[in-house]
Coordinates of C-alpha atoms in Angstrom, one line a residue:
Chain D
X4 CA -22.4 29.4 52.3
X5 CA -23.8 26.5 54.3
X6 CA -26.9 24.7 53.0
X7 CA -29.4 23.6 55.7
X8 CA -32.1 21.0 55.2
X9 CA -35.1 20.1 57.4
X10 CA -37.0 16.8 57.1
X11 CA -40.3 15.2 58.2
X12 CA -42.2 16.9 61.1
X13 CA -39.3 19.3 61.5
X14 CA -39.9 20.6 58.0
X15 CA -43.6 20.9 58.8
X16 CA -43.4 22.7 62.1
X17 CA -40.7 25.1 60.9
X18 CA -42.5 25.6 57.5
X19 CA -39.1 25.4 55.8
X20 CA -37.5 22.6 53.7
X21 CA -34.1 24.3 53.3
X22 CA -32.2 27.5 53.6
X23 CA -28.8 28.9 53.0
X24 CA -26.6 30.7 55.5
X25 CA -23.3 32.6 55.5
X26 CA -20.7 30.3 56.9
X27 CA -20.1 32.4 60.0
X28 CA -20.7 29.6 62.5
X29 CA -17.9 27.3 63.5
X30 CA -19.8 24.2 64.5
X31 CA -23.2 22.6 64.9
X32 CA -23.8 24.1 68.4
X33 CA -23.3 27.6 67.0
X34 CA -25.5 26.8 64.0
X35 CA -28.3 25.6 66.3
X36 CA -27.9 28.8 68.4
X37 CA -28.1 31.0 65.3
X38 CA -31.2 29.2 63.9
X39 CA -32.9 29.4 67.3
X40 CA -33.0 33.2 66.9
X41 CA -35.5 32.8 64.0
X42 CA -38.4 32.2 66.4
X43 CA -40.0 30.2 69.1
X44 CA -40.6 27.0 67.1
X45 CA -37.0 27.1 65.8
X46 CA -35.7 27.3 69.3
X47 CA -38.0 24.6 70.6
X48 CA -37.8 22.0 67.8
X49 CA -34.1 22.4 66.9
X50 CA -33.0 21.6 70.4
X51 CA -30.2 19.1 70.5
X52 CA -32.3 16.5 72.3
X53 CA -35.1 16.7 69.7
X54 CA -33.3 17.1 66.3
X55 CA -30.6 14.8 65.0
X56 CA -28.1 16.5 62.7
X57 CA -26.0 15.2 59.7
X58 CA -23.2 17.1 58.0
X59 CA -22.5 16.0 54.4
X60 CA -24.9 13.1 54.9
X61 CA -23.2 11.7 58.0
X62 CA -24.7 11.8 61.5
X63 CA -22.5 14.1 63.7
X64 CA -22.3 15.6 67.2
X65 CA -22.6 19.2 68.5
X66 CA -18.9 19.9 68.1
X67 CA -18.7 19.0 64.5
X68 CA -16.9 21.8 62.6
X69 CA -18.6 23.5 59.7
X70 CA -17.1 24.9 56.6
X71 CA -18.4 26.8 53.6
X72 CA -20.0 24.3 51.1
X73 CA -21.2 21.9 53.8
X74 CA -24.7 20.5 53.7
X75 CA -26.3 20.3 57.1
X76 CA -29.5 18.4 57.7
X77 CA -31.7 18.5 60.8
X78 CA -34.3 15.9 61.4
X79 CA -36.3 14.0 64.0
X80 CA -35.2 10.6 65.2
X81 CA -35.7 8.2 62.3
X82 CA -38.6 5.8 62.0
X83 CA -38.0 3.7 58.8
X84 CA -37.8 0.0 58.5
Chain O
X12 CA -17.3 -15.6 42.4
X13 CA -16.1 -13.7 39.3
X14 CA -19.4 -14.2 37.4
X15 CA -21.6 -13.8 40.4
X16 CA -23.9 -10.8 40.6
X17 CA -22.6 -7.9 42.7
X18 CA -22.3 -9.0 46.3
X19 CA -24.2 -5.9 47.7
X20 CA -27.4 -4.5 46.3
X21 CA -28.8 -1.5 48.0
X22 CA -31.9 0.4 46.7
X23 CA -34.2 3.1 47.9
X24 CA -37.2 3.1 45.6
X25 CA -40.9 3.9 45.2
X26 CA -41.8 0.7 43.3
X27 CA -42.5 -2.6 44.9
X28 CA -40.1 -5.4 45.0
X29 CA -40.5 -9.1 44.2
X30 CA -39.4 -11.5 47.0
X31 CA -38.9 -14.4 44.6
X32 CA -36.6 -12.3 42.4
X33 CA -34.6 -11.2 45.5
X34 CA -34.2 -14.8 46.6
X35 CA -33.1 -15.7 43.1
X36 CA -30.5 -12.9 43.1
X37 CA -29.2 -14.1 46.5
X38 CA -28.9 -17.7 45.5
X39 CA -28.2 -18.0 41.8
X40 CA -24.7 -19.3 41.1
X41 CA -24.0 -19.3 44.7
X42 CA -23.3 -22.8 45.9
X43 CA -21.0 -21.8 48.7
X44 CA -23.6 -20.3 51.0
X45 CA -25.8 -22.7 52.8
X46 CA -27.9 -20.2 54.7
X47 CA -30.3 -17.5 53.5
X48 CA -32.1 -15.2 55.9
X49 CA -34.8 -12.7 54.7
X50 CA -36.6 -10.0 56.6
X51 CA -39.6 -8.3 55.0
X52 CA -41.4 -5.4 56.8
X53 CA -45.0 -4.9 55.8
X54 CA -47.6 -2.1 56.6
X55 CA -49.7 -3.6 59.4
X56 CA -53.2 -2.5 60.2
X57 CA -52.7 -1.6 63.8
X58 CA -49.9 0.4 65.5
X59 CA -50.1 1.0 69.2
X60 CA -53.8 0.6 69.1
X61 CA -54.4 2.9 66.1
X62 CA -56.1 1.6 63.0
X63 CA -53.7 2.4 60.2
X64 CA -55.0 3.0 56.7
X65 CA -51.7 3.8 54.9
X66 CA -48.1 5.0 55.5
X67 CA -46.2 7.7 53.9
X68 CA -42.4 7.3 53.8
X69 CA -40.2 10.3 53.5
X70 CA -36.4 10.1 53.3
X71 CA -33.3 12.2 52.8
X72 CA -32.2 11.0 49.4
X73 CA -28.6 12.2 49.4
X74 CA -28.1 10.4 52.7
X75 CA -30.1 7.2 52.6
X76 CA -28.0 5.1 50.2
X77 CA -24.8 6.3 51.9
X78 CA -26.2 5.4 55.4
X79 CA -27.4 2.0 54.2
X80 CA -24.0 1.2 52.5
X81 CA -22.2 2.0 55.7
X82 CA -24.5 -0.4 57.6
X83 CA -23.8 -3.1 55.1
X84 CA -20.0 -2.5 55.4
X85 CA -20.3 -2.7 59.2
X86 CA -22.1 -6.0 58.9
X87 CA -19.5 -7.4 56.6
X88 CA -16.8 -6.4 59.1
X89 CA -18.6 -8.3 61.9
X90 CA -19.6 -11.4 60.0
X91 CA -18.5 -13.5 57.1
X92 CA -21.3 -12.9 54.6
X93 CA -21.9 -13.8 51.0
X94 CA -24.5 -11.6 49.4
X95 CA -26.5 -8.8 51.0
X96 CA -29.5 -7.2 49.4
X97 CA -31.3 -4.3 51.1
X98 CA -34.3 -2.5 49.6
X99 CA -36.3 0.3 51.3
X100 CA -39.4 1.8 49.7
X101 CA -40.5 5.4 50.0
X102 CA -43.7 7.2 49.1
X103 CA -47.2 6.2 50.0
X104 CA -47.9 2.6 50.9
X105 CA -51.2 0.9 51.6
X106 CA -52.1 -1.8 54.1
X107 CA -50.2 -5.0 53.7
X108 CA -47.7 -3.4 51.3
X109 CA -44.0 -4.3 51.5
X110 CA -41.8 -1.6 53.1
X111 CA -38.4 -3.1 53.5
X112 CA -36.4 -6.1 52.5
X113 CA -33.1 -7.3 53.9
X114 CA -31.6 -10.6 52.5
X115 CA -28.3 -12.1 53.6
X116 CA -26.5 -15.2 52.6
X117 CA -23.7 -16.9 54.5
X118 CA -21.9 -20.2 54.8
X119 CA -23.5 -20.6 58.3
X120 CA -26.9 -19.7 59.6
X121 CA -25.7 -17.9 62.7
X122 CA -23.9 -15.2 60.7
X123 CA -26.9 -14.8 58.3
X124 CA -29.4 -14.4 61.2
X125 CA -27.2 -12.0 63.1
X126 CA -26.3 -9.8 60.1
X127 CA -29.9 -9.6 58.9
X128 CA -31.2 -8.6 62.4
X129 CA -28.3 -6.2 62.9
X130 CA -29.1 -4.4 59.6
X131 CA -32.7 -4.0 60.5
X132 CA -31.9 -2.8 64.0
X133 CA -29.4 -0.3 62.8
X134 CA -31.5 0.9 59.9
X135 CA -34.3 1.7 62.3
X136 CA -32.1 4.2 64.2
X137 CA -29.5 5.4 61.7
X138 CA -31.0 5.5 58.2
X139 CA -32.9 8.8 57.4
X140 CA -36.5 7.5 56.8
X141 CA -39.6 8.9 58.5
X142 CA -43.1 7.4 58.5
X143 CA -46.3 9.3 58.6
X144 CA -49.3 7.3 59.5
X145 CA -52.7 7.8 57.9
X146 CA -55.6 6.8 60.2
X147 CA -59.3 7.6 60.3
X148 CA -58.4 10.2 62.9
X149 CA -56.0 12.0 60.5
X150 CA -52.3 11.9 59.8
X151 CA -49.4 12.1 62.1
X152 CA -45.7 11.3 62.1
X153 CA -44.7 8.2 63.9
X154 CA -42.6 8.7 67.0
X155 CA -39.3 6.9 67.3
X156 CA -39.4 4.1 69.8
X157 CA -37.1 3.8 72.8
X158 CA -37.1 0.0 72.3
X159 CA -35.6 0.5 68.8
X160 CA -32.8 2.7 70.2
X161 CA -32.0 0.1 72.9
X162 CA -31.9 -2.8 70.4
X163 CA -29.6 -0.9 68.0
X164 CA -27.3 -0.1 70.9
X165 CA -27.2 -3.7 72.0
X166 CA -25.1 -4.8 69.1
Chain W
X3 CA -58.2 -14.6 61.8
X4 CA -61.2 -16.9 61.3
X5 CA -60.7 -17.1 57.6
X6 CA -57.0 -17.2 57.6
X7 CA -55.1 -20.3 56.5
X8 CA -54.0 -22.5 59.3
X9 CA -51.5 -20.7 61.6
X10 CA -49.0 -23.6 61.6
X11 CA -47.8 -25.5 58.5
X12 CA -45.3 -28.3 59.1
X13 CA -44.2 -30.7 56.3
X14 CA -41.5 -33.3 55.8
X15 CA -41.3 -34.1 52.1
X16 CA -39.2 -35.2 49.2
X17 CA -40.4 -32.6 46.8
X18 CA -39.0 -29.2 46.5
X19 CA -40.8 -26.1 47.9
X20 CA -41.4 -22.7 46.3
X21 CA -40.3 -19.8 48.4
X22 CA -42.7 -17.4 46.8
X23 CA -45.7 -19.7 47.6
X24 CA -44.5 -19.9 51.2
X25 CA -44.2 -16.2 51.5
X26 CA -47.7 -15.8 50.0
X27 CA -49.1 -18.3 52.5
X28 CA -47.5 -16.4 55.4
X29 CA -48.7 -13.0 54.3
X30 CA -52.0 -13.4 52.4
X31 CA -54.9 -11.9 54.3
X32 CA -52.6 -11.2 57.2
X33 CA -52.5 -7.4 57.7
X34 CA -51.8 -7.7 61.4
X35 CA -48.2 -8.9 61.2
X36 CA -45.6 -6.3 60.2
X37 CA -42.6 -8.7 60.2
X38 CA -41.7 -11.7 58.2
X39 CA -38.5 -13.7 58.7
X40 CA -37.5 -16.6 56.4
X41 CA -34.7 -19.0 56.7
X42 CA -33.7 -21.3 53.8
X43 CA -31.0 -23.9 54.2
X44 CA -29.3 -25.0 50.9
X45 CA -26.9 -27.7 50.0
X46 CA -23.5 -26.0 49.8
X47 CA -20.5 -27.1 47.8
X48 CA -18.0 -27.2 50.7
X49 CA -18.3 -28.6 54.2
X50 CA -15.3 -28.5 56.5
X51 CA -13.0 -28.5 53.5
X52 CA -14.7 -31.4 51.7
X53 CA -16.1 -30.9 48.2
X54 CA -19.7 -32.0 48.5
X55 CA -21.5 -33.4 45.4
X56 CA -24.9 -34.2 47.0
X57 CA -26.6 -34.9 50.3
X58 CA -28.9 -37.7 51.3
X59 CA -31.3 -37.0 54.1
X60 CA -32.8 -39.8 56.2
X61 CA -35.4 -39.3 58.9
X62 CA -37.6 -41.2 61.4
X63 CA -41.0 -40.6 59.8
X64 CA -43.1 -41.3 62.8
X65 CA -41.2 -38.9 64.9
X66 CA -40.2 -36.0 62.7
X67 CA -43.6 -34.3 62.4
X68 CA -44.2 -34.7 66.1
X69 CA -40.8 -33.3 67.0
X70 CA -41.3 -30.3 64.7
X71 CA -44.8 -29.6 66.0
X72 CA -43.4 -29.6 69.5
X73 CA -40.7 -27.1 68.6
X74 CA -43.3 -24.8 67.0
X75 CA -45.5 -25.1 70.1
X76 CA -42.5 -24.1 72.2
X77 CA -41.7 -21.2 70.0
X78 CA -45.4 -20.0 70.3
X79 CA -45.1 -20.2 74.1
X80 CA -42.0 -18.0 74.1
X81 CA -43.1 -15.4 71.5
X82 CA -46.2 -13.8 70.2
X83 CA -46.2 -15.2 66.6
X84 CA -48.6 -15.0 63.7
X85 CA -48.0 -17.8 61.2
X86 CA -45.3 -20.4 61.2
X87 CA -44.3 -22.6 58.3
X88 CA -41.7 -25.2 58.5
X89 CA -40.7 -27.5 55.7
X90 CA -37.9 -30.1 55.8
X91 CA -36.9 -32.2 52.8
X92 CA -35.7 -35.7 52.8
X93 CA -34.1 -38.0 50.2
X94 CA -31.2 -37.1 47.8
X95 CA -30.5 -33.5 47.2
X96 CA -28.0 -32.0 44.7
X97 CA -25.8 -29.0 45.1
X98 CA -27.6 -25.8 45.6
X99 CA -30.9 -27.5 46.4
X100 CA -33.2 -26.3 49.1
X101 CA -33.2 -28.4 52.3
X102 CA -35.2 -26.6 54.9
X103 CA -37.5 -23.6 55.2
X104 CA -38.6 -21.8 58.3
X105 CA -41.0 -18.8 57.9
X106 CA -42.4 -16.8 60.8
X107 CA -44.6 -13.8 61.0
X108 CA -45.2 -11.5 63.9
X109 CA -46.4 -8.1 64.8
X110 CA -42.8 -7.2 65.7
X111 CA -39.5 -8.1 64.1
X112 CA -37.7 -9.1 67.3
X113 CA -40.1 -12.0 67.9
X114 CA -40.0 -13.1 64.3
X115 CA -36.2 -13.2 64.2
X116 CA -35.9 -14.9 67.5
X117 CA -38.5 -17.6 66.8
X118 CA -37.1 -18.3 63.4
X119 CA -33.6 -18.8 64.7
X120 CA -34.8 -20.7 67.7
X121 CA -36.7 -23.2 65.4
X122 CA -33.6 -23.7 63.3
X123 CA -31.3 -24.2 66.3
X124 CA -33.6 -26.6 68.0
X125 CA -34.4 -28.5 64.8
X126 CA -30.6 -29.0 64.4
X127 CA -30.4 -30.9 67.7
X128 CA -33.8 -32.3 68.4
X129 CA -35.5 -33.3 65.1
X130 CA -34.6 -36.8 63.8
X131 CA -32.9 -36.1 60.5
X132 CA -29.5 -37.3 59.4
X133 CA -27.4 -36.2 56.5
X134 CA -25.1 -38.4 54.5
X135 CA -22.6 -36.5 52.4
X136 CA -21.6 -37.7 48.9
X137 CA -18.1 -36.5 47.9
X138 CA -15.5 -37.5 45.3
X139 CA -13.9 -39.5 48.1
X140 CA -17.1 -41.5 48.8
X141 CA -20.0 -41.2 51.1
X142 CA -20.1 -40.6 54.9
X143 CA -22.5 -39.6 57.5
X144 CA -22.1 -36.0 58.8
X145 CA -21.1 -35.7 62.4
X146 CA -23.2 -33.6 64.7
X147 CA -21.5 -30.4 65.6
X148 CA -20.7 -29.3 69.2
X149 CA -21.4 -25.7 68.1
X150 CA -25.0 -26.7 67.2
X151 CA -25.5 -28.3 70.6
X152 CA -24.2 -25.2 72.4
X153 CA -26.4 -22.9 70.3
X154 CA -29.5 -25.0 71.0
X155 CA -28.7 -25.0 74.7
X156 CA -28.4 -21.2 74.8
X157 CA -32.1 -20.5 74.3
Chain G
X2 CA -43.3 -57.0 72.7
X3 CA -41.1 -53.9 72.3
X4 CA -40.3 -52.7 68.8
X5 CA -36.7 -51.3 68.4
X6 CA -35.6 -49.2 65.5
X7 CA -32.2 -48.0 64.4
X8 CA -31.4 -45.1 62.1
X9 CA -28.6 -43.6 60.0
X10 CA -25.1 -44.9 60.7
X11 CA -26.4 -46.9 63.6
X12 CA -28.6 -48.9 61.3
X13 CA -25.6 -49.4 59.0
X14 CA -23.0 -50.4 61.6
X15 CA -25.4 -52.8 63.3
X16 CA -26.7 -54.1 60.0
X17 CA -30.2 -53.9 61.4
X18 CA -33.1 -51.5 60.8
X19 CA -35.5 -52.9 63.4
X20 CA -36.1 -55.8 65.7
X21 CA -38.7 -57.0 68.2
X22 CA -38.0 -58.0 71.8
X23 CA -39.9 -59.6 74.6
X24 CA -40.8 -56.8 77.1
X25 CA -38.6 -58.1 79.9
X26 CA -36.6 -55.0 80.4
X27 CA -37.9 -52.3 82.7
X28 CA -36.2 -49.2 81.3
X29 CA -33.8 -47.9 78.6
X30 CA -30.7 -48.7 80.6
X31 CA -31.7 -52.4 80.8
X32 CA -32.6 -52.4 77.1
X33 CA -29.2 -51.1 76.2
X34 CA -27.5 -53.7 78.4
X35 CA -29.5 -56.5 76.7
X36 CA -28.8 -55.3 73.2
X37 CA -25.1 -54.9 74.0
X38 CA -25.0 -58.7 74.4
X39 CA -25.6 -59.1 70.7
X40 CA -22.0 -58.4 69.9
X41 CA -19.1 -56.0 69.9
X42 CA -20.5 -53.4 67.6
X43 CA -23.8 -53.4 69.5
X44 CA -21.9 -52.8 72.8
X45 CA -19.8 -50.0 71.2
X46 CA -22.3 -48.1 69.2
X47 CA -25.3 -48.3 71.5
X48 CA -23.4 -46.7 74.4
X49 CA -25.4 -44.0 76.0
X50 CA -22.9 -41.3 75.0
X51 CA -23.1 -42.3 71.4
X52 CA -26.8 -43.1 70.7
X53 CA -29.8 -41.0 71.5
X54 CA -33.0 -42.8 72.3
X55 CA -36.7 -42.0 71.8
X56 CA -39.6 -43.9 73.2
X57 CA -42.8 -43.6 71.3
X58 CA -41.3 -40.8 69.2
X59 CA -40.1 -38.6 72.1
X60 CA -36.5 -38.2 73.3
X61 CA -36.0 -39.8 76.7
X62 CA -33.3 -40.5 79.3
X63 CA -31.9 -43.8 80.6
X64 CA -34.4 -44.2 83.3
X65 CA -37.4 -44.0 81.0
X66 CA -39.7 -47.0 81.8
X67 CA -40.6 -49.4 79.1
X68 CA -43.9 -51.2 78.5
X69 CA -45.1 -53.8 76.0
X70 CA -46.1 -52.1 72.8
X71 CA -43.6 -49.3 73.1
X72 CA -41.6 -48.2 70.1
X73 CA -38.0 -47.5 71.0
X74 CA -35.6 -45.8 68.5
X75 CA -31.8 -45.5 68.8
X76 CA -30.0 -43.1 66.6
X77 CA -26.9 -40.9 66.4
X78 CA -27.0 -37.2 67.3
X79 CA -29.2 -35.6 64.6
X80 CA -27.8 -33.5 61.7
X81 CA -30.7 -32.1 59.8
X82 CA -31.5 -28.5 59.0

């Protein structure tokens, strides 16, 4: 299983804070593609130019490999400080 | 420095912080560092022309401390620093409230200034915090600023 | 800002200063500035390999306040600043004692960092203060540093 | 009259904190030359590459004109902060 988390406006527009998926995706690009099938807003707001992604609490790129047990988080560009 | 307080202090917290206590923690039993630089970020009343009433700060708890620790480690690789203290608040914050503190000591002022500004610039683009602004016209998430991205990339 | 405290505070004094009071003076009734940067310079125990026991600070009283005011005016011409507070102590100062404070507020952190560092860099080369170092080997006047001259010229 | 002040190590090596002169020098360069006649240490330590100079509390260059009533200060490169 892969745990997927959503934060801030992404959580709000998707209406979802977290979900679990079978680990049948090899990397982040494939995970985005799979999640995009959940509907129009998922396709729109999870696009790689809109949502940053972290695997196990570290920012990663599209080709980051995924394994069962990973925690993946999608979120908008950060605005702290 | 065997009896000195820990050289790094990183905290993500709801409660307010006390600048005088932070300064004390940076300087007590620390006679080797001649330079102290502090940054404090506060909730200001106007953002891009909007009258702000309050901010709400969300974060990704499992990641924030880790991200901030990595930034402090990077700063220590770049500059010779003494103590570093970094506090970021989360939750709802009213006008004028303190949001973030970065305090750095060093033997020399150049390193302390650079590391403090570096930490703020990197935190703004790499630490998972998000601000929602409350105004008379309602609430909305603040958009990330291109200028912050450019600043962080300049280091 | 009609009821705000004076926007500039410049003082050359023997007595110590209280960082918490300075922070209060920079931020009280000031909800328009989101960024506060402080610099504090302290007497450190080691300078260029020499064990320092104390410093003695001489100045040219008629000129110091004027020179510091000019620096603050220059900083305000370069950056959009809120409040600026600058305190420099004179007389004999022991190890760990506070020497100088520069505090700047601004709407944005970039201006506050730049102005605070600018003021310190310029003060180091243009304000008439001189340090005499007391060590176990005796007393001597500190030599001006080429690196300070270069830094001040870089602005 | 021109009032001349000396600070820090300059005051110590010259053994003089201040003095007054007739205003018969036109500029800083001429003032340095006149003071250099007071002895070896005056010649050495008041050299333009060693001592900064302020007229009426403002740093100036060698060609700064002098007038009666001016306050001139010589001092080493500053070391505050």
